[in-house]
XYZ file of C-alpha atoms in Angstrom:
580
model
C 130.636 -74.784 153.759
C 126.794 -74.713 154.041
C 126.666 -71.405 152.209
C 128.965 -72.698 149.507
C 126.867 -75.818 149.053
C 123.658 -73.740 148.984
C 125.126 -71.433 146.295
C 126.101 -74.467 144.210
C 122.525 -75.831 144.480
C 121.035 -72.499 143.527
C 123.439 -72.209 140.558
C 122.570 -75.741 139.413
C 118.871 -74.989 139.710
C 119.259 -71.789 137.692
C 121.276 -73.642 135.077
C 118.556 -76.256 134.854
C 115.868 -73.572 134.422
C 118.060 -71.874 131.798
C 118.527 -75.157 129.946
C 114.765 -75.705 129.958
C 114.143 -72.145 128.751
C 116.468 -72.724 125.839
C 113.928 -75.198 124.499
C 114.504 -77.542 121.578
C 117.898 -76.978 119.906
C 119.363 -77.965 116.536
C 121.602 -80.508 118.332
C 118.564 -82.094 120.002
C 116.776 -82.365 116.680
C 119.876 -83.835 114.934
C 120.081 -86.476 117.717
C 116.372 -87.191 117.862
C 116.710 -90.785 116.537
C 119.157 -91.590 119.351
C 117.318 -90.012 122.298
C 114.421 -92.165 123.333
C 113.078 -89.808 125.995
C 111.441 -87.590 123.397
C 110.118 -87.462 119.832
C 111.100 -84.140 118.293
C 110.474 -84.663 114.576
C 108.160 -86.288 112.043
C 109.976 -89.533 111.315
C 111.450 -89.970 114.834
C 114.614 -88.365 113.481
C 114.785 -85.991 110.526
C 116.117 -88.772 108.257
C 112.772 -90.561 108.715
C 113.781 -94.071 109.714
C 111.016 -94.338 112.358
C 113.264 -96.627 114.396
C 113.522 -96.498 118.188
C 116.380 -97.982 120.207
C 113.894 -98.799 123.040
C 113.406 -102.450 123.856
C 111.497 -102.618 127.163
C 108.521 -103.478 125.000
C 109.694 -106.471 122.964
C 108.536 -109.714 121.486
C 108.475 -111.282 124.948
C 106.720 -108.459 126.811
C 104.461 -106.823 124.185
C 101.560 -109.205 125.018
C 101.183 -107.303 128.339
C 100.903 -103.912 126.611
C 97.714 -102.146 127.839
C 96.218 -98.625 127.467
C 97.686 -96.059 129.838
C 95.226 -93.309 128.711
C 93.233 -92.094 125.738
C 92.219 -88.574 124.712
C 89.354 -87.596 122.404
C 89.676 -84.666 120.077
C 85.962 -84.082 120.707
C 83.342 -82.152 118.845
C 81.791 -83.026 115.528
C 85.031 -82.445 113.566
C 86.241 -85.944 112.883
C 87.226 -87.159 109.428
C 90.768 -88.522 108.793
C 93.353 -88.275 111.590
C 96.856 -88.709 110.158
C 98.913 -86.954 112.833
C 102.163 -88.207 114.288
C 102.505 -86.974 117.894
C 105.639 -85.153 119.179
C 106.893 -85.573 122.755
C 108.956 -83.044 124.712
C 109.277 -81.815 128.256
C 106.438 -83.928 129.604
C 104.030 -82.808 126.868
C 102.575 -84.402 123.768
C 101.811 -82.120 120.843
C 99.359 -83.629 118.418
C 97.487 -82.103 115.487
C 93.956 -83.076 114.429
C 91.634 -82.640 111.478
C 90.388 -79.160 110.597
C 93.759 -77.533 111.607
C 93.594 -78.119 115.332
C 96.516 -78.798 117.721
C 96.537 -80.000 121.309
C 99.136 -80.090 124.096
C 98.579 -83.048 126.457
C 100.272 -84.281 129.610
C 102.174 -87.397 128.524
C 101.534 -89.252 131.797
C 97.865 -88.600 132.222
C 96.457 -87.433 128.917
C 95.133 -84.274 130.556
C 94.580 -81.409 128.101
C 96.979 -78.553 128.789
C 95.808 -76.304 125.939
C 94.154 -76.420 122.550
C 94.456 -74.132 119.483
C 91.810 -74.297 116.776
C 92.675 -72.357 113.614
C 89.800 -70.345 112.163
C 89.310 -71.688 108.648
C 87.614 -69.616 105.936
C 84.904 -70.856 103.602
C 86.212 -72.152 100.289
C 89.292 -74.156 101.339
C 90.145 -76.832 98.748
C 91.986 -79.768 100.364
C 92.261 -82.490 97.742
C 92.220 -85.488 100.100
C 90.393 -84.787 103.394
C 90.774 -82.137 106.080
C 93.775 -83.893 107.658
C 97.000 -82.685 109.253
C 100.092 -84.865 109.578
C 101.846 -83.162 112.509
C 103.935 -80.309 113.830
C 107.586 -79.304 114.334
C 109.313 -78.229 117.572
C 111.938 -75.528 117.760
C 113.170 -73.522 120.745
C 110.018 -72.854 122.814
C 107.690 -73.105 119.777
C 105.446 -75.719 118.268
C 104.802 -74.941 114.588
C 102.131 -76.419 112.269
C 100.401 -75.632 108.985
C 96.751 -75.094 108.184
C 94.310 -76.025 105.465
C 94.121 -72.402 104.306
C 97.872 -72.420 103.630
C 99.231 -70.661 106.722
C 101.933 -71.471 109.243
C 101.249 -70.916 112.919
C 103.848 -70.961 115.703
C 102.590 -71.359 119.259
C 104.241 -71.142 122.688
C 104.713 -74.731 123.828
C 103.643 -73.925 127.419
C 100.637 -71.698 126.821
C 99.433 -72.300 123.266
C 99.590 -68.550 122.601
C 100.324 -67.497 118.980
C 103.870 -66.202 118.627
C 103.862 -65.700 114.850
C 101.644 -66.528 111.874
C 102.641 -66.394 108.194
C 100.716 -66.976 104.967
C 102.161 -69.583 102.581
C 99.908 -68.815 99.656
C 96.367 -68.117 98.441
C 93.893 -70.876 99.369
C 91.474 -69.521 96.746
C 94.042 -70.494 94.062
C 94.026 -74.079 95.341
C 96.924 -73.957 97.801
C 96.692 -75.747 101.141
C 99.008 -77.255 103.709
C 98.777 -80.647 105.381
C 102.366 -81.847 106.061
C 104.461 -81.751 109.198
C 107.119 -79.015 108.837
C 110.785 -80.055 108.863
C 113.577 -78.499 110.909
C 116.873 -78.817 109.026
C 120.119 -76.953 109.586
C 118.376 -74.417 111.815
C 115.701 -73.688 109.199
C 112.037 -74.402 108.990
C 111.351 -76.182 105.654
C 107.837 -76.525 104.280
C 106.216 -77.454 100.962
C 102.773 -76.825 99.488
C 99.657 -78.854 98.754
C 97.234 -78.394 95.812
C 98.607 -80.408 92.851
C 95.089 -81.050 91.567
C 94.467 -77.281 91.172
C 97.346 -76.268 88.857
C 99.411 -74.672 91.587
C 103.269 -74.516 91.378
C 105.148 -76.748 93.840
C 107.998 -75.379 95.914
C 110.088 -75.745 99.024
C 110.398 -72.751 101.411
C 112.949 -72.133 104.142
C 112.094 -69.813 107.047
C 113.613 -68.661 110.296
C 111.681 -70.927 112.720
C 111.760 -68.293 115.512
C 110.168 -65.541 113.471
C 108.607 -67.159 110.356
C 110.579 -64.798 108.046
C 111.499 -66.234 104.643
C 115.127 -67.243 103.984
C 114.877 -68.870 100.551
C 112.334 -70.351 98.067
C 113.060 -73.192 95.608
C 110.302 -73.990 93.029
C 109.908 -77.640 91.956
C 108.542 -76.914 88.507
C 111.132 -76.219 85.847
C 111.319 -72.622 84.616
C 110.395 -70.858 87.902
C 112.906 -68.591 89.697
C 114.256 -69.240 93.169
C 114.883 -66.468 95.612
C 116.768 -65.685 98.823
C 115.704 -63.007 101.324
C 117.636 -60.683 103.598
C 116.648 -59.792 107.146
C 114.419 -56.995 105.885
C 112.484 -59.310 103.486
C 114.128 -58.040 100.313
C 114.535 -60.858 97.738
C 117.357 -61.670 95.368
C 117.262 -64.168 92.499
C 119.164 -67.414 93.073
C 118.538 -69.104 89.688
C 115.801 -70.791 87.759
C 114.892 -74.388 88.611
C 116.067 -76.420 85.610
C 116.007 -74.928 82.117
C 112.938 -73.009 80.966
C 111.118 -74.804 78.159
C 113.357 -77.880 78.154
C 110.893 -80.526 79.482
C 107.606 -78.621 79.374
C 105.803 -77.472 76.196
C 104.594 -73.901 75.767
C 103.248 -72.317 78.931
C 102.260 -75.580 80.662
C 104.973 -75.047 83.292
C 103.154 -72.010 84.618
C 100.540 -74.288 86.245
C 102.675 -77.391 86.435
C 101.750 -78.868 89.818
C 104.604 -80.966 91.340
C 103.269 -80.148 94.824
C 105.545 -80.964 97.753
C 102.613 -82.001 99.858
C 104.085 -84.673 102.118
C 106.997 -82.562 103.374
C 110.591 -83.741 103.459
C 113.442 -85.511 105.306
C 116.916 -84.243 106.081
C 120.324 -85.950 106.513
C 122.928 -84.004 108.431
C 125.629 -86.228 106.887
C 124.908 -84.921 103.386
C 123.549 -81.503 104.387
C 120.630 -82.138 101.973
C 116.883 -82.012 102.418
C 114.902 -84.500 100.334
C 111.425 -83.493 99.137
C 109.213 -85.611 96.983
C 107.126 -83.904 94.295
C 103.582 -84.689 93.062
C 101.909 -85.076 89.775
C 102.281 -82.636 86.874
C 99.216 -80.682 85.935
C 96.973 -81.713 84.334
C 96.710 -85.483 84.568
C 96.151 -85.650 80.768
C 99.767 -86.288 79.698
C 99.025 -85.736 76.000
C 98.818 -81.964 76.699
C 102.389 -81.836 77.999
C 104.897 -83.965 76.067
C 108.287 -84.207 77.751
C 109.602 -85.334 81.154
C 107.915 -82.402 82.955
C 110.622 -81.719 85.536
C 110.609 -81.771 88.474
C 107.268 -83.588 88.876
C 107.033 -87.119 90.294
C 110.588 -86.925 91.632
C 112.831 -86.625 94.606
C 114.725 -83.375 94.726
C 117.773 -82.999 96.981
C 118.198 -79.422 98.137
C 121.241 -77.824 99.859
C 119.584 -76.318 102.952
C 122.241 -73.555 103.130
C 121.778 -72.263 99.590
C 118.330 -73.426 98.436
C 119.858 -75.007 95.327
C 118.819 -78.380 93.862
C 121.891 -80.548 94.077
C 120.374 -83.546 92.361
C 117.021 -84.949 91.339
C 115.695 -88.377 90.462
C 112.449 -88.604 88.537
C 110.563 -91.824 89.326
C 107.812 -91.336 86.734
C 108.912 -88.998 83.898
C 105.920 -87.710 81.887
C 103.476 -89.108 84.358
C 100.106 -90.108 82.984
C 98.630 -91.945 85.995
C 98.897 -89.501 88.925
C 101.862 -91.299 90.380
C 102.926 -88.575 92.774
C 106.593 -88.950 93.751
C 106.050 -87.356 97.159
C 106.736 -90.455 99.235
C 109.463 -90.009 101.871
C 113.136 -90.567 101.045
C 114.627 -92.409 104.052
C 118.425 -92.300 104.375
C 120.448 -95.247 105.761
C 123.866 -96.896 105.394
C 124.359 -99.752 102.901
C 127.695 -101.185 101.690
C 129.654 -98.243 103.117
C 127.493 -95.644 101.334
C 124.870 -93.200 102.595
C 121.816 -94.091 100.506
C 118.076 -93.452 100.572
C 115.149 -95.734 100.156
C 111.867 -94.730 98.517
C 108.732 -96.864 98.018
C 107.117 -94.887 95.210
C 103.417 -94.571 94.447
C 104.157 -96.169 91.053
C 104.868 -99.549 92.633
C 108.675 -99.571 92.454
C 111.115 -99.340 95.358
C 114.243 -97.270 94.704
C 117.615 -97.201 96.407
C 119.481 -94.011 95.478
C 122.873 -92.575 96.543
C 121.922 -89.851 98.993
C 124.916 -87.625 98.064
C 124.653 -87.592 94.267
C 121.339 -89.110 93.211
C 122.826 -92.156 91.406
C 120.404 -95.094 91.172
C 121.726 -98.066 93.087
C 118.699 -100.441 92.831
C 115.091 -100.490 91.795
C 112.519 -103.289 91.992
C 108.752 -103.811 92.428
C 107.356 -104.011 95.932
C 103.793 -104.728 94.791
C 102.740 -107.741 92.723
C 100.888 -106.110 89.804
C 102.413 -103.295 87.792
C 101.071 -102.630 84.274
C 102.408 -99.164 83.242
C 106.056 -100.294 83.006
C 107.937 -103.593 82.815
C 110.713 -102.426 85.093
C 113.353 -99.747 85.721
C 116.494 -99.610 83.557
C 119.308 -99.594 86.175
C 121.764 -97.943 83.731
C 119.591 -95.034 82.663
C 117.347 -94.932 85.740
C 114.304 -94.606 83.478
C 111.176 -96.826 83.449
C 110.559 -99.217 80.590
C 107.108 -97.980 79.658
C 104.238 -100.122 78.296
C 102.947 -97.569 75.665
C 99.525 -99.125 75.291
C 98.918 -98.707 79.015
C 99.030 -94.940 78.900
C 95.507 -93.400 78.928
C 94.520 -92.259 75.408
C 94.556 -88.875 73.855
C 90.957 -87.508 73.972
C 91.480 -85.421 70.823
C 92.107 -88.611 68.816
C 88.636 -89.992 69.535
C 85.647 -89.588 67.284
C 83.968 -87.037 69.523
C 87.178 -85.532 70.929
C 85.825 -85.805 74.492
C 87.244 -89.027 75.929
C 90.394 -90.941 75.322
C 90.792 -94.694 75.360
C 90.304 -96.136 78.837
C 93.029 -98.419 80.193
C 93.306 -100.649 83.247
C 96.390 -99.550 85.183
C 98.028 -100.996 88.269
C 98.766 -99.808 90.813
C 95.942 -97.289 91.047
C 96.754 -93.634 91.483
C 96.236 -94.206 95.223
C 99.536 -95.997 94.882
C 101.498 -99.091 95.808
C 102.296 -96.870 98.782
C 100.852 -93.423 99.457
C 101.289 -90.916 102.307
C 101.712 -93.519 105.047
C 105.390 -93.525 106.018
C 107.429 -96.743 106.111
C 110.092 -97.606 108.687
C 113.717 -98.894 108.493
C 115.502 -101.007 111.091
C 119.290 -100.903 111.287
C 119.005 -104.174 113.241
C 117.306 -106.268 110.596
C 118.404 -104.000 107.709
C 114.841 -104.258 106.374
C 112.260 -101.675 105.352
C 108.712 -102.178 106.615
C 106.380 -100.901 103.863
C 102.621 -100.492 104.092
C 101.679 -101.646 100.595
C 98.421 -101.924 98.612
C 97.356 -104.046 95.693
C 94.770 -102.324 93.556
C 94.203 -100.936 90.032
C 92.083 -98.411 88.183
C 90.211 -97.746 85.030
C 91.510 -94.364 83.804
C 90.884 -92.221 80.764
C 91.782 -88.688 79.688
C 89.447 -85.797 78.937
C 89.958 -82.236 77.553
C 90.794 -79.617 80.176
C 91.958 -76.017 80.444
C 93.495 -74.270 83.455
C 91.296 -71.982 85.561
C 92.597 -70.487 88.779
C 91.123 -72.302 91.788
C 89.378 -75.006 89.777
C 90.193 -78.709 89.625
C 92.821 -79.349 86.893
C 92.647 -83.087 86.101
C 91.646 -83.752 82.520
C 91.018 -87.418 83.511
C 88.346 -89.753 84.841
C 88.910 -92.902 86.857
C 87.461 -95.700 88.975
C 89.522 -97.528 91.603
C 89.215 -101.353 91.308
C 90.173 -104.229 93.568
C 92.571 -106.784 92.031
C 91.690 -109.791 94.206
C 89.121 -110.740 96.852
C 91.611 -111.971 99.429
C 93.218 -108.642 100.457
C 94.163 -105.138 99.426
C 96.737 -104.071 102.004
C 99.888 -105.891 102.958
C 102.599 -104.946 105.480
C 105.820 -106.060 103.809
C 109.335 -106.511 105.105
C 111.608 -105.639 102.174
C 115.357 -106.116 101.789
C 116.662 -103.019 99.920
C 119.772 -104.811 98.807
C 118.186 -107.847 97.192
C 114.696 -106.547 96.499
C 113.159 -109.561 98.171
C 110.049 -109.503 100.301
C 111.117 -111.306 103.467
C 107.570 -111.509 104.951
C 104.172 -109.985 104.569
C 100.998 -109.683 106.657
C 97.919 -109.270 104.460
C 95.012 -107.019 105.306
C 91.456 -106.984 103.907
C 91.214 -103.144 103.717
C 93.959 -100.917 102.207
C 96.694 -99.902 104.632
C 96.800 -96.119 105.086
C 98.766 -95.533 108.290
C 102.468 -95.430 108.975
C 104.910 -97.774 110.613
C 107.177 -97.846 113.682
C 110.039 -100.333 114.345
C 112.100 -100.794 117.494
C 115.135 -102.445 118.959
C 112.668 -104.698 120.768
C 112.411 -106.598 117.443
C 108.941 -105.172 116.821
C 107.046 -103.509 113.991
C 103.908 -101.539 114.832
C 101.262 -100.421 112.324
C 97.534 -99.666 112.260
C 94.706 -100.821 110.008
C 91.473 -99.182 108.761
C 89.553 -101.883 110.676
C 90.772 -100.165 113.830
C 93.636 -102.391 115.057
C 97.035 -101.259 116.155
C 99.223 -104.305 115.563
C 102.720 -105.416 116.519
C 104.688 -108.127 114.687
C 108.068 -109.789 115.121
C 110.393 -107.699 112.950
C 112.274 -110.773 111.689
C 109.403 -113.164 110.983
C 106.266 -111.074 110.584
C 104.381 -113.071 113.181
C 101.705 -110.830 114.696
C 102.324 -110.906 118.475
C 99.865 -108.200 119.735
C 96.887 -106.132 118.598
C 94.418 -103.679 120.090
C 91.107 -102.373 118.760
C 91.128 -98.543 118.872
C 87.451 -98.048 117.851
C 88.138 -96.324 114.518
C 90.429 -96.761 111.518
C 94.148 -96.019 112.053
C 95.627 -93.917 109.208
C 98.430 -92.361 111.257
C 101.986 -93.449 112.205
C 102.742 -94.803 115.730
C 105.520 -93.435 117.965
C 107.312 -94.637 121.097
C 109.304 -92.928 123.808
C 110.482 -93.417 127.388
C 109.139 -91.468 130.358
C 110.516 -91.971 133.889
C 111.955 -95.353 132.901
C 108.805 -96.643 131.250
C 108.349 -97.146 127.501
C 105.163 -95.760 125.992
C 103.634 -96.427 122.535
C 101.089 -94.060 120.969
C 98.970 -93.782 117.879
C 96.137 -91.523 116.693
C 92.944 -93.251 115.604
C 90.363 -91.810 113.186
C 89.307 -93.224 109.779
C 89.421 -90.990 106.719
C 91.855 -89.648 104.147
C 91.815 -90.224 100.395
C 90.421 -93.740 100.317
C 86.813 -93.042 101.309
C 86.875 -89.877 99.138
C 88.462 -91.215 95.924
C 88.367 -94.979 96.383
C 85.543 -96.024 93.985
C 84.822 -99.728 94.399
C 87.320 -99.910 97.263
C 85.545 -97.111 99.140
C 82.300 -99.104 98.902
C 84.093 -102.119 100.364
C 85.107 -100.212 103.508
C 82.145 -97.849 103.940
C 81.125 -99.577 107.180
C 84.203 -98.124 108.934
C 83.439 -95.428 111.526
C 85.134 -91.990 111.845
C 86.851 -90.998 115.077
C 89.430 -88.831 116.731
C 91.340 -90.328 119.667
C 94.927 -90.461 120.825
C 95.755 -93.819 122.322
C 98.774 -94.334 124.636
C 99.990 -97.776 125.842
C 102.576 -99.050 128.304
C 103.446 -102.160 130.283
C 101.721 -102.501 133.658
C 103.965 -102.167 136.705
């Protein structure tokens, strides 16, 4: 009997070791949103709702929330910290500026290992040396680098398992997004829309880094699939060559997929937002310029675009459409919500791309009067498009216009959250405008490809940022919490009836998800431009956020940058819990 019991215990122990050795599986990633003991994906679930079912920390207990530990990235390499941590097997995996990644003990904050990618001279990141996070698969943690490479590391040791080049950094390509695991594939985009690159989505085998398919997001470019030996076969051109782009403009068309994507297992589609067309000077490229400033829905099995929805056709204001497409259920349908840079919130059928609703989520929009719900197209204000520089007396500068929102957007990279409890989206919004004008420009490999000048302007003295609770069905703003500086970090919501977000002034805040009443805040010592996460460890709920001011605002923000130039840089992971 003893021998039999001993053999059973040994077998169980071996099975447990075997299960651990198997690492992160597709099933675990698909269930990430429902399993509060870990955070396996950017978005706390590949659909990106950023909702946790945990409620130990709630509106009654959150006042007791205190730091459990903090970890400094160290060194002189600070700048913007936009990373969302991942949690698995007692470890936190968190990326930092300048293409660094750390593995930390989730209970103590002790550093387990660090990998610092060796960056070459001449990298050209548009909007700071940031990184937004990693992906977990099997025993690997995978992240991208500023010189447009992907690196897969062993989760336990930090040793490099594979490394693959995405593209040529000298041509303007870079990589800043968190990779996406979808249907057993590693999906990534590209950054570099200000340098005349060509946007695309790539699918790889996450265990080896080998390419499976490529789908360009500029009309006219060919997609490919790859066999196990790396041989490629054509799988069709994106769109119709020459249909929405004049001449050869599509060859340097931009539409960078720089924020990465989301995935919904119910539809089998990955949703990637695309950036601005190149150059900014829209008079050089008459037409809709597909697939720029859009959401493209891609079948992960085939690499084909199943549908697209263009939020700003023929963009003339740098209204990148990269913002995340978050799927949820509404009126018996699977739909997606998107708070676009252009100031409008869109609700779109996740299966077929049909527009269900569209409404402003910021208070001042000058470039369009609204979205036609029948055609899905914006009702432009023609006089608010920056002027054609060739029409001026000297042919060097077009008419300047005041446009709102600014190109930094009604919402930019900072991800919103959706609560199935309140059925509200929590959107970090900004109220600002810009003076913008066009200038002549020609494409040169590796050089900035704008053809425009601009100055960011404040609209009012009272506030710039506003955390807004938005009803996607009615378009109403249920509540808002105003903020002096622009909001640039993401959002977390929980079953504890809480919404967490950070501010550039350094606070991590929590509000009642139904009323917007701020019920807790903590000063992190530097601006928060990253999304918070929460998880449960040994029966205790933890909340974490990365602190470190930077990103596009201090680099591109004009008058707004001057307003917040007192803010200090940093690089710290903060972790909180309730005291026992």
